[in-house]
GROMACS .gro file of C-alpha atoms in nm:
model
  467
    1UNK     CA    1   2.563  -2.777  -0.964
    2UNK     CA    2   2.809  -2.608  -1.178
    3UNK     CA    3   2.899  -2.310  -1.331
    4UNK     CA    4   3.045  -2.156  -1.649
    5UNK     CA    5   3.216  -1.844  -1.442
    6UNK     CA    6   3.615  -1.835  -1.393
    7UNK     CA    7   3.721  -1.837  -1.014
    8UNK     CA    8   3.768  -1.494  -0.867
    9UNK     CA    9   4.004  -1.303  -0.819
   10UNK     CA   10   3.862  -1.201  -0.423
   11UNK     CA   11   4.070  -1.229  -0.172
   12UNK     CA   12   4.437  -1.023  -0.054
   13UNK     CA   13   4.760  -1.053   0.081
   14UNK     CA   14   4.676  -1.107   0.469
   15UNK     CA   15   4.480  -1.452   0.353
   16UNK     CA   16   4.717  -1.477   0.132
   17UNK     CA   17   5.044  -1.502   0.387
   18UNK     CA   18   4.778  -1.735   0.620
   19UNK     CA   19   4.749  -1.980   0.354
   20UNK     CA   20   5.122  -1.956   0.313
   21UNK     CA   21   5.162  -1.979   0.712
   22UNK     CA   22   4.887  -2.222   0.733
   23UNK     CA   23   4.973  -2.446   0.533
   24UNK     CA   24   5.383  -2.458   0.662
   25UNK     CA   25   5.268  -2.460   1.111
   26UNK     CA   26   5.099  -2.798   1.156
   27UNK     CA   27   5.058  -3.050   1.413
   28UNK     CA   28   5.363  -3.264   1.303
   29UNK     CA   29   5.569  -2.971   1.205
   30UNK     CA   30   5.462  -2.904   1.594
   31UNK     CA   31   5.603  -3.283   1.693
   32UNK     CA   32   5.916  -3.203   1.442
   33UNK     CA   33   6.001  -2.895   1.607
   34UNK     CA   34   6.020  -3.052   1.969
   35UNK     CA   35   6.195  -3.382   1.835
   36UNK     CA   36   6.429  -3.219   1.646
   37UNK     CA   37   6.576  -2.985   1.936
   38UNK     CA   38   6.565  -3.310   2.138
   39UNK     CA   39   6.771  -3.457   1.876
   40UNK     CA   40   6.987  -3.148   1.775
   41UNK     CA   41   7.007  -2.971   2.117
   42UNK     CA   42   7.038  -2.541   1.997
   43UNK     CA   43   7.271  -2.697   1.759
   44UNK     CA   44   6.995  -2.777   1.544
   45UNK     CA   45   6.876  -2.445   1.526
   46UNK     CA   46   7.197  -2.448   1.265
   47UNK     CA   47   6.954  -2.690   1.053
   48UNK     CA   48   6.656  -2.498   1.069
   49UNK     CA   49   6.909  -2.169   0.898
   50UNK     CA   50   6.993  -2.393   0.639
   51UNK     CA   51   6.629  -2.517   0.506
   52UNK     CA   52   6.485  -2.238   0.619
   53UNK     CA   53   6.748  -2.068   0.281
   54UNK     CA   54   6.695  -2.393   0.108
   55UNK     CA   55   6.289  -2.293   0.109
   56UNK     CA   56   6.324  -1.884   0.071
   57UNK     CA   57   6.559  -2.035  -0.263
   58UNK     CA   58   6.225  -2.221  -0.379
   59UNK     CA   59   6.031  -1.950  -0.258
   60UNK     CA   60   6.196  -1.737  -0.444
   61UNK     CA   61   6.133  -1.942  -0.791
   62UNK     CA   62   5.846  -1.980  -0.732
   63UNK     CA   63   5.727  -1.612  -0.734
   64UNK     CA   64   5.928  -1.594  -1.097
   65UNK     CA   65   5.798  -1.868  -1.242
   66UNK     CA   66   5.402  -1.724  -1.084
   67UNK     CA   67   5.482  -1.377  -1.222
   68UNK     CA   68   5.468  -1.583  -1.555
   69UNK     CA   69   5.200  -1.753  -1.514
   70UNK     CA   70   4.939  -1.612  -1.235
   71UNK     CA   71   4.765  -1.955  -1.323
   72UNK     CA   72   4.585  -2.245  -1.103
   73UNK     CA   73   4.682  -2.510  -1.193
   74UNK     CA   74   5.041  -2.388  -0.998
   75UNK     CA   75   5.362  -2.602  -1.042
   76UNK     CA   76   5.229  -2.795  -1.305
   77UNK     CA   77   5.073  -2.462  -1.554
   78UNK     CA   78   5.501  -2.389  -1.495
   79UNK     CA   79   5.654  -2.704  -1.662
   80UNK     CA   80   5.457  -2.737  -1.973
   81UNK     CA   81   5.687  -2.520  -2.151
   82UNK     CA   82   6.033  -2.645  -1.983
   83UNK     CA   83   5.917  -2.971  -1.976
   84UNK     CA   84   5.600  -3.027  -2.130
   85UNK     CA   85   5.315  -3.289  -2.027
   86UNK     CA   86   5.407  -3.531  -1.887
   87UNK     CA   87   5.696  -3.395  -1.629
   88UNK     CA   88   5.398  -3.130  -1.564
   89UNK     CA   89   5.150  -3.409  -1.492
   90UNK     CA   90   5.401  -3.574  -1.202
   91UNK     CA   91   5.481  -3.270  -1.063
   92UNK     CA   92   5.164  -3.190  -0.912
   93UNK     CA   93   5.067  -3.579  -0.841
   94UNK     CA   94   5.412  -3.665  -0.653
   95UNK     CA   95   5.496  -3.330  -0.459
   96UNK     CA   96   5.120  -3.246  -0.437
   97UNK     CA   97   4.818  -3.437  -0.439
   98UNK     CA   98   5.096  -3.734  -0.324
   99UNK     CA   99   5.163  -3.514   0.002
  100UNK     CA  100   4.818  -3.358   0.037
  101UNK     CA  101   4.638  -3.750   0.044
  102UNK     CA  102   4.916  -3.856   0.279
  103UNK     CA  103   4.925  -3.572   0.497
  104UNK     CA  104   4.521  -3.494   0.620
  105UNK     CA  105   4.511  -3.838   0.685
  106UNK     CA  106   4.881  -3.813   0.955
  107UNK     CA  107   4.726  -3.447   0.991
  108UNK     CA  108   4.412  -3.500   1.092
  109UNK     CA  109   4.520  -3.882   1.251
  110UNK     CA  110   4.731  -3.623   1.524
  111UNK     CA  111   4.405  -3.410   1.566
  112UNK     CA  112   4.178  -3.687   1.678
  113UNK     CA  113   4.405  -3.832   1.897
  114UNK     CA  114   4.476  -3.441   2.056
  115UNK     CA  115   4.054  -3.400   2.098
  116UNK     CA  116   3.994  -3.713   2.218
  117UNK     CA  117   4.285  -3.779   2.498
  118UNK     CA  118   4.295  -3.435   2.602
  119UNK     CA  119   3.929  -3.312   2.627
  120UNK     CA  120   3.632  -3.583   2.578
  121UNK     CA  121   3.832  -3.935   2.689
  122UNK     CA  122   3.553  -4.072   2.783
  123UNK     CA  123   3.299  -3.993   2.566
  124UNK     CA  124   3.337  -4.358   2.408
  125UNK     CA  125   3.467  -4.165   2.065
  126UNK     CA  126   3.760  -4.254   1.819
  127UNK     CA  127   4.001  -4.069   1.739
  128UNK     CA  128   3.977  -4.186   1.365
  129UNK     CA  129   3.598  -4.072   1.465
  130UNK     CA  130   3.663  -3.661   1.469
  131UNK     CA  131   3.925  -3.669   1.227
  132UNK     CA  132   3.610  -3.744   1.012
  133UNK     CA  133   3.400  -3.474   1.139
  134UNK     CA  134   3.714  -3.233   1.131
  135UNK     CA  135   3.718  -3.338   0.708
  136UNK     CA  136   3.287  -3.255   0.681
  137UNK     CA  137   3.385  -2.926   0.848
  138UNK     CA  138   3.652  -2.794   0.553
  139UNK     CA  139   3.519  -2.937   0.327
  140UNK     CA  140   3.182  -2.786   0.357
  141UNK     CA  141   3.350  -2.448   0.449
  142UNK     CA  142   3.553  -2.503   0.136
  143UNK     CA  143   3.273  -2.596  -0.101
  144UNK     CA  144   3.193  -2.265   0.017
  145UNK     CA  145   3.394  -2.129  -0.273
  146UNK     CA  146   3.665  -1.874  -0.171
  147UNK     CA  147   3.595  -1.651   0.051
  148UNK     CA  148   3.492  -1.874   0.302
  149UNK     CA  149   3.848  -2.050   0.243
  150UNK     CA  150   3.992  -1.740   0.325
  151UNK     CA  151   3.801  -1.574   0.637
  152UNK     CA  152   3.925  -1.951   0.788
  153UNK     CA  153   4.225  -1.990   0.736
  154UNK     CA  154   4.304  -1.592   0.841
  155UNK     CA  155   4.127  -1.725   1.127
  156UNK     CA  156   4.326  -2.016   1.193
  157UNK     CA  157   4.584  -1.966   1.101
  158UNK     CA  158   4.649  -1.629   1.352
  159UNK     CA  159   4.509  -1.808   1.604
  160UNK     CA  160   4.811  -2.064   1.544
  161UNK     CA  161   5.082  -1.809   1.547
  162UNK     CA  162   4.959  -1.525   1.836
  163UNK     CA  163   4.898  -1.870   2.072
  164UNK     CA  164   5.236  -2.020   1.989
  165UNK     CA  165   5.465  -1.626   2.037
  166UNK     CA  166   5.255  -1.594   2.398
  167UNK     CA  167   5.302  -1.893   2.533
  168UNK     CA  168   5.704  -1.942   2.429
  169UNK     CA  169   5.771  -1.566   2.588
  170UNK     CA  170   5.546  -1.722   2.894
  171UNK     CA  171   5.795  -2.002   2.953
  172UNK     CA  172   6.122  -1.799   2.805
  173UNK     CA  173   6.022  -1.516   3.083
  174UNK     CA  174   5.944  -1.752   3.374
  175UNK     CA  175   5.595  -1.613   3.399
  176UNK     CA  176   5.414  -1.999   3.411
  177UNK     CA  177   5.398  -2.249   3.723
  178UNK     CA  178   5.661  -2.478   3.586
  179UNK     CA  179   6.036  -2.506   3.687
  180UNK     CA  180   6.231  -2.422   3.443
  181UNK     CA  181   6.560  -2.643   3.426
  182UNK     CA  182   6.808  -2.521   3.666
  183UNK     CA  183   7.076  -2.523   3.331
  184UNK     CA  184   6.821  -2.343   3.080
  185UNK     CA  185   6.787  -2.443   2.752
  186UNK     CA  186   6.976  -2.803   2.671
  187UNK     CA  187   7.324  -2.621   2.756
  188UNK     CA  188   7.461  -2.931   2.938
  189UNK     CA  189   7.345  -3.210   2.747
  190UNK     CA  190   7.466  -3.206   2.354
  191UNK     CA  191   7.240  -3.363   2.139
  192UNK     CA  192   7.245  -3.669   1.985
  193UNK     CA  193   7.297  -3.614   1.609
  194UNK     CA  194   7.454  -3.383   1.428
  195UNK     CA  195   7.244  -3.078   1.261
  196UNK     CA  196   7.334  -3.220   0.926
  197UNK     CA  197   7.170  -3.554   1.034
  198UNK     CA  198   6.854  -3.335   1.099
  199UNK     CA  199   6.821  -3.157   0.772
  200UNK     CA  200   6.510  -3.308   0.663
  201UNK     CA  201   6.304  -3.263   1.014
  202UNK     CA  202   6.431  -2.908   0.992
  203UNK     CA  203   6.254  -2.830   0.544
  204UNK     CA  204   5.949  -3.030   0.766
  205UNK     CA  205   5.895  -2.665   0.948
  206UNK     CA  206   5.921  -2.470   0.650
  207UNK     CA  207   5.769  -2.732   0.354
  208UNK     CA  208   5.445  -2.568   0.175
  209UNK     CA  209   5.459  -2.184   0.125
  210UNK     CA  210   5.403  -2.248  -0.236
  211UNK     CA  211   5.092  -2.346  -0.172
  212UNK     CA  212   4.939  -1.982  -0.247
  213UNK     CA  213   5.033  -2.027  -0.633
  214UNK     CA  214   4.805  -2.194  -0.706
  215UNK     CA  215   4.541  -1.925  -0.545
  216UNK     CA  216   4.718  -1.714  -0.838
  217UNK     CA  217   4.374  -1.695  -0.988
  218UNK     CA  218   4.176  -1.597  -0.693
  219UNK     CA  219   4.511  -1.313  -0.527
  220UNK     CA  220   4.380  -0.967  -0.622
  221UNK     CA  221   4.683  -0.931  -0.765
  222UNK     CA  222   4.938  -1.180  -0.729
  223UNK     CA  223   5.183  -1.075  -0.899
  224UNK     CA  224   5.280  -0.929  -0.590
  225UNK     CA  225   5.149  -0.996  -0.313
  226UNK     CA  226   5.200  -1.412  -0.388
  227UNK     CA  227   5.627  -1.320  -0.334
  228UNK     CA  228   5.545  -1.107  -0.065
  229UNK     CA  229   5.327  -1.390   0.123
  230UNK     CA  230   5.598  -1.652   0.049
  231UNK     CA  231   5.871  -1.467   0.215
  232UNK     CA  232   5.640  -1.288   0.514
  233UNK     CA  233   5.575  -1.654   0.594
  234UNK     CA  234   5.898  -1.871   0.594
  235UNK     CA  235   6.007  -1.542   0.872
  236UNK     CA  236   5.642  -1.505   1.070
  237UNK     CA  237   5.714  -1.916   1.072
  238UNK     CA  238   6.102  -1.903   1.168
  239UNK     CA  239   6.099  -1.725   1.437
  240UNK     CA  240   5.783  -1.817   1.632
  241UNK     CA  241   5.956  -2.162   1.538
  242UNK     CA  242   6.324  -2.128   1.720
  243UNK     CA  243   6.128  -1.936   2.021
  244UNK     CA  244   5.899  -2.330   2.097
  245UNK     CA  245   6.208  -2.507   2.052
  246UNK     CA  246   6.390  -2.207   2.331
  247UNK     CA  247   6.099  -2.307   2.556
  248UNK     CA  248   6.085  -2.666   2.546
  249UNK     CA  249   6.466  -2.714   2.584
  250UNK     CA  250   6.455  -2.421   2.879
  251UNK     CA  251   6.204  -2.668   3.028
  252UNK     CA  252   6.230  -3.006   2.944
  253UNK     CA  253   6.545  -3.220   2.934
  254UNK     CA  254   6.667  -3.320   2.598
  255UNK     CA  255   6.612  -3.711   2.560
  256UNK     CA  256   6.275  -3.631   2.714
  257UNK     CA  257   6.238  -3.444   2.416
  258UNK     CA  258   6.370  -3.664   2.175
  259UNK     CA  259   6.139  -3.925   2.311
  260UNK     CA  260   5.858  -3.763   2.322
  261UNK     CA  261   5.557  -3.911   2.119
  262UNK     CA  262   5.428  -3.535   2.163
  263UNK     CA  263   5.741  -3.295   2.317
  264UNK     CA  264   5.545  -2.983   2.148
  265UNK     CA  265   5.268  -3.123   2.450
  266UNK     CA  266   5.550  -3.159   2.759
  267UNK     CA  267   5.619  -2.873   2.698
  268UNK     CA  268   5.381  -2.697   2.738
  269UNK     CA  269   5.309  -2.892   3.048
  270UNK     CA  270   5.554  -2.816   3.153
  271UNK     CA  271   5.557  -2.468   3.136
  272UNK     CA  272   5.150  -2.427   3.251
  273UNK     CA  273   5.062  -2.724   3.381
  274UNK     CA  274   4.711  -2.858   3.225
  275UNK     CA  275   4.653  -2.536   3.153
  276UNK     CA  276   4.992  -2.543   2.849
  277UNK     CA  277   4.823  -2.838   2.855
  278UNK     CA  278   4.457  -2.788   2.769
  279UNK     CA  279   4.650  -2.412   2.554
  280UNK     CA  280   4.868  -2.667   2.332
  281UNK     CA  281   4.584  -2.899   2.220
  282UNK     CA  282   4.361  -2.608   2.118
  283UNK     CA  283   4.730  -2.498   1.897
  284UNK     CA  284   4.760  -2.891   1.742
  285UNK     CA  285   4.381  -2.906   1.686
  286UNK     CA  286   4.417  -2.508   1.512
  287UNK     CA  287   4.728  -2.628   1.350
  288UNK     CA  288   4.546  -2.896   1.162
  289UNK     CA  289   4.269  -2.706   1.056
  290UNK     CA  290   4.509  -2.435   0.928
  291UNK     CA  291   4.700  -2.746   0.669
  292UNK     CA  292   4.417  -2.958   0.639
  293UNK     CA  293   4.169  -2.652   0.483
  294UNK     CA  294   4.484  -2.533   0.245
  295UNK     CA  295   4.510  -2.842   0.152
  296UNK     CA  296   4.114  -2.905   0.056
  297UNK     CA  297   4.143  -2.541  -0.101
  298UNK     CA  298   4.517  -2.555  -0.313
  299UNK     CA  299   4.460  -2.951  -0.440
  300UNK     CA  300   4.083  -2.888  -0.616
  301UNK     CA  301   4.287  -2.537  -0.791
  302UNK     CA  302   4.572  -2.724  -0.940
  303UNK     CA  303   4.349  -3.032  -1.062
  304UNK     CA  304   4.103  -2.758  -1.243
  305UNK     CA  305   4.421  -2.563  -1.412
  306UNK     CA  306   4.444  -2.921  -1.535
  307UNK     CA  307   4.124  -3.092  -1.680
  308UNK     CA  308   4.168  -2.673  -1.801
  309UNK     CA  309   4.449  -2.800  -2.013
  310UNK     CA  310   4.374  -3.171  -2.147
  311UNK     CA  311   4.515  -3.315  -1.865
  312UNK     CA  312   4.364  -3.433  -1.612
  313UNK     CA  313   3.956  -3.518  -1.671
  314UNK     CA  314   3.684  -3.242  -1.756
  315UNK     CA  315   3.522  -3.242  -1.420
  316UNK     CA  316   3.788  -3.149  -1.242
  317UNK     CA  317   3.688  -2.810  -1.430
  318UNK     CA  318   3.419  -2.716  -1.267
  319UNK     CA  319   3.290  -2.494  -1.075
  320UNK     CA  320   2.963  -2.527  -0.860
  321UNK     CA  321   2.770  -2.170  -0.779
  322UNK     CA  322   3.007  -2.024  -0.509
  323UNK     CA  323   3.286  -2.032  -0.738
  324UNK     CA  324   3.414  -2.383  -0.643
  325UNK     CA  325   3.623  -2.688  -0.782
  326UNK     CA  326   3.417  -2.868  -0.541
  327UNK     CA  327   3.520  -3.177  -0.777
  328UNK     CA  328   3.837  -3.119  -0.691
  329UNK     CA  329   3.716  -3.048  -0.311
  330UNK     CA  330   3.498  -3.422  -0.282
  331UNK     CA  331   3.780  -3.647  -0.398
  332UNK     CA  332   4.058  -3.462  -0.134
  333UNK     CA  333   3.770  -3.563   0.109
  334UNK     CA  334   3.685  -3.916   0.008
  335UNK     CA  335   4.023  -4.038  -0.068
  336UNK     CA  336   4.144  -3.962   0.311
  337UNK     CA  337   3.809  -4.106   0.460
  338UNK     CA  338   3.934  -4.333   0.238
  339UNK     CA  339   4.325  -4.373   0.465
  340UNK     CA  340   4.108  -4.358   0.790
  341UNK     CA  341   3.888  -4.631   0.735
  342UNK     CA  342   4.264  -4.821   0.761
  343UNK     CA  343   4.394  -4.610   0.969
  344UNK     CA  344   4.567  -4.678   1.305
  345UNK     CA  345   4.556  -4.402   1.551
  346UNK     CA  346   4.779  -4.519   1.787
  347UNK     CA  347   5.107  -4.579   1.505
  348UNK     CA  348   5.320  -4.316   1.589
  349UNK     CA  349   5.579  -4.472   1.249
  350UNK     CA  350   5.264  -4.439   1.037
  351UNK     CA  351   5.244  -4.069   1.087
  352UNK     CA  352   5.606  -4.022   1.027
  353UNK     CA  353   5.694  -4.283   0.714
  354UNK     CA  354   5.329  -4.151   0.611
  355UNK     CA  355   5.456  -3.737   0.657
  356UNK     CA  356   5.859  -3.836   0.498
  357UNK     CA  357   5.759  -4.044   0.260
  358UNK     CA  358   5.554  -3.750   0.133
  359UNK     CA  359   5.847  -3.491   0.135
  360UNK     CA  360   6.079  -3.715  -0.102
  361UNK     CA  361   5.722  -3.629  -0.321
  362UNK     CA  362   5.742  -3.266  -0.253
  363UNK     CA  363   6.132  -3.227  -0.251
  364UNK     CA  364   6.121  -3.316  -0.595
  365UNK     CA  365   5.899  -3.112  -0.712
  366UNK     CA  366   6.050  -2.834  -0.579
  367UNK     CA  367   6.337  -2.959  -0.775
  368UNK     CA  368   6.165  -2.938  -1.052
  369UNK     CA  369   6.023  -2.568  -0.988
  370UNK     CA  370   6.400  -2.476  -0.997
  371UNK     CA  371   6.499  -2.641  -1.276
  372UNK     CA  372   6.212  -2.491  -1.464
  373UNK     CA  373   6.373  -2.105  -1.347
  374UNK     CA  374   6.654  -2.198  -1.566
  375UNK     CA  375   6.495  -2.349  -1.868
  376UNK     CA  376   6.252  -2.076  -1.884
  377UNK     CA  377   6.530  -1.822  -1.827
  378UNK     CA  378   6.736  -2.059  -2.114
  379UNK     CA  379   6.394  -2.037  -2.343
  380UNK     CA  380   6.257  -1.720  -2.270
  381UNK     CA  381   6.452  -1.428  -2.156
  382UNK     CA  382   6.253  -1.172  -2.311
  383UNK     CA  383   6.003  -1.245  -2.087
  384UNK     CA  384   5.815  -1.023  -1.830
  385UNK     CA  385   5.904  -1.119  -1.475
  386UNK     CA  386   5.781  -0.926  -1.182
  387UNK     CA  387   5.980  -1.079  -0.935
  388UNK     CA  388   6.364  -1.265  -1.081
  389UNK     CA  389   6.524  -1.483  -0.874
  390UNK     CA  390   6.855  -1.268  -0.754
  391UNK     CA  391   7.208  -1.432  -0.940
  392UNK     CA  392   7.027  -1.582  -1.204
  393UNK     CA  393   7.041  -1.995  -1.186
  394UNK     CA  394   7.294  -1.937  -0.898
  395UNK     CA  395   7.008  -1.994  -0.604
  396UNK     CA  396   6.838  -2.256  -0.720
  397UNK     CA  397   7.144  -2.433  -0.823
  398UNK     CA  398   7.199  -2.423  -0.451
  399UNK     CA  399   6.893  -2.530  -0.347
  400UNK     CA  400   6.873  -2.800  -0.557
  401UNK     CA  401   7.181  -2.950  -0.392
  402UNK     CA  402   7.066  -2.886  -0.062
  403UNK     CA  403   6.743  -3.056  -0.161
  404UNK     CA  404   6.937  -3.364  -0.242
  405UNK     CA  405   7.188  -3.381  -0.009
  406UNK     CA  406   6.727  -3.381   0.282
  407UNK     CA  407   6.638  -3.626   0.060
  408UNK     CA  408   6.934  -3.901   0.077
  409UNK     CA  409   6.916  -3.797   0.464
  410UNK     CA  410   6.553  -3.745   0.497
  411UNK     CA  411   6.635  -3.976   0.850
  412UNK     CA  412   6.829  -4.008   1.108
  413UNK     CA  413   6.783  -4.418   1.159
  414UNK     CA  414   6.819  -4.670   0.904
  415UNK     CA  415   6.570  -4.896   0.909
  416UNK     CA  416   6.306  -4.666   0.903
  417UNK     CA  417   6.440  -4.438   0.612
  418UNK     CA  418   6.449  -4.753   0.406
  419UNK     CA  419   6.087  -4.832   0.485
  420UNK     CA  420   6.003  -4.435   0.383
  421UNK     CA  421   6.169  -4.470   0.088
  422UNK     CA  422   6.042  -4.862  -0.007
  423UNK     CA  423   5.693  -4.561  -0.007
  424UNK     CA  424   5.782  -4.293  -0.149
  425UNK     CA  425   5.932  -4.504  -0.426
  426UNK     CA  426   5.691  -4.748  -0.552
  427UNK     CA  427   5.419  -4.408  -0.503
  428UNK     CA  428   5.687  -4.172  -0.669
  429UNK     CA  429   5.627  -4.456  -0.956
  430UNK     CA  430   5.229  -4.510  -0.952
  431UNK     CA  431   5.229  -4.140  -1.009
  432UNK     CA  432   5.487  -4.137  -1.292
  433UNK     CA  433   5.328  -4.403  -1.487
  434UNK     CA  434   4.935  -4.244  -1.501
  435UNK     CA  435   5.174  -3.920  -1.633
  436UNK     CA  436   5.318  -4.118  -1.860
  437UNK     CA  437   4.929  -4.238  -1.979
  438UNK     CA  438   4.744  -3.988  -1.936
  439UNK     CA  439   4.958  -3.788  -2.206
  440UNK     CA  440   5.014  -4.115  -2.429
  441UNK     CA  441   4.649  -4.251  -2.435
  442UNK     CA  442   4.389  -3.979  -2.320
  443UNK     CA  443   4.543  -3.651  -2.463
  444UNK     CA  444   4.802  -3.877  -2.773
  445UNK     CA  445   5.075  -3.637  -2.720
  446UNK     CA  446   5.469  -3.673  -2.689
  447UNK     CA  447   5.500  -3.704  -2.384
  448UNK     CA  448   5.804  -3.425  -2.380
  449UNK     CA  449   5.675  -3.220  -2.593
  450UNK     CA  450   5.585  -2.815  -2.450
  451UNK     CA  451   5.348  -2.581  -2.540
  452UNK     CA  452   5.496  -2.230  -2.565
  453UNK     CA  453   5.492  -1.942  -2.335
  454UNK     CA  454   5.210  -1.717  -2.547
  455UNK     CA  455   5.027  -1.933  -2.574
  456UNK     CA  456   4.955  -1.970  -2.174
  457UNK     CA  457   4.953  -1.613  -2.081
  458UNK     CA  458   4.710  -1.571  -2.405
  459UNK     CA  459   4.456  -1.823  -2.212
  460UNK     CA  460   4.503  -1.651  -1.862
  461UNK     CA  461   4.460  -1.288  -2.014
  462UNK     CA  462   4.163  -1.424  -2.198
  463UNK     CA  463   4.023  -1.574  -1.933
  464UNK     CA  464   4.032  -1.286  -1.664
  465UNK     CA  465   3.876  -1.049  -1.972
  466UNK     CA  466   3.567  -1.269  -1.977
  467UNK     CA  467   3.518  -1.206  -1.566
   0.00000   0.00000   0.00000
């Protein structure tokens, strides 16, 4: 089943943008978007602006790092010449593999619940089974290679964004069957929480744009297209989320949005009744499919890059006849199925804990990326950088401060926050222990020995020449 050929450059700018957008706008993001406006009211826009800027600065750092090393290993490859193998493995496991597994279980559960509750409630099929069916479909798509992923991702992400914008405009311009609030936009109600306390909620609305980076060895012009995809993705997501948030506040009181377990569904129903409920159900399923599709594509490519450097079992560097790193694809599928087997589809608290625990790992990986930019600027000042973060270390430092603040303020409720920190703490400790074990016991290398940038760049050139 394996092939010795490497990854091929087969996808262009549009699939790259679809990857950046599709990973971000998920069912959980739609849920948090509605709850964010419900808790913060119109002031939630300020949290969105700050979160968008922090993620824009993150995109800048990843764009510079991808320009230096357009490798499938992503954050691992960027960390090797800056902080060494241990931190590279830890960044992938804690910031991406862990997030993927936890988010896959949460996202697929939401989609399964939507299918069960809104479309086929009388079929006798549980939400978990629907979630499993969705994961099987997406796994088969990704086993067919990068082109199969690209075509499906453009369809899923495009359908989702266009539908969100149209539905929002129907509500904003009073074209639906529902009646807007007489006050409009929650103007007479103040949110119960200030926007500073909602920064982590807003952060989730933009996190994940850099998932396009592990496709660097398969994007035709990675040093040009990947920065455009990430920056364009932020703009597209901000506009669509803002329109949807204003539409939701126009039709529902803030306390209704804040206390709802599906505020995006309630808002769409208020605009178009049952038709709106069906439409937002389709959007939720497509959003989940888009997110999971990107996870199933990107994580195996990170593991592929690590395996090529000896940082993960060599079997993960194998490709099938379609050029897919199939062992990683099957691993992501297998662990997600295992979590689904022990999943409670009725537990909203479980979903929030999964999502925000993973978010902490994601933010730590972003901090590592910013540190990589600063360290590599110092170690390799003359290296060619097709994209450079403007202002030197200033933006990475500002973004790092914002990320630390968001970790501290991970959730407004201190009880839930304590659960999130406990879950994340255990998971991160396991990731660190594995990283140390692999480097010390398997690779038999010093924990923080770095790999020269020139060596990594030479490996990429040699791989490209062998295609």
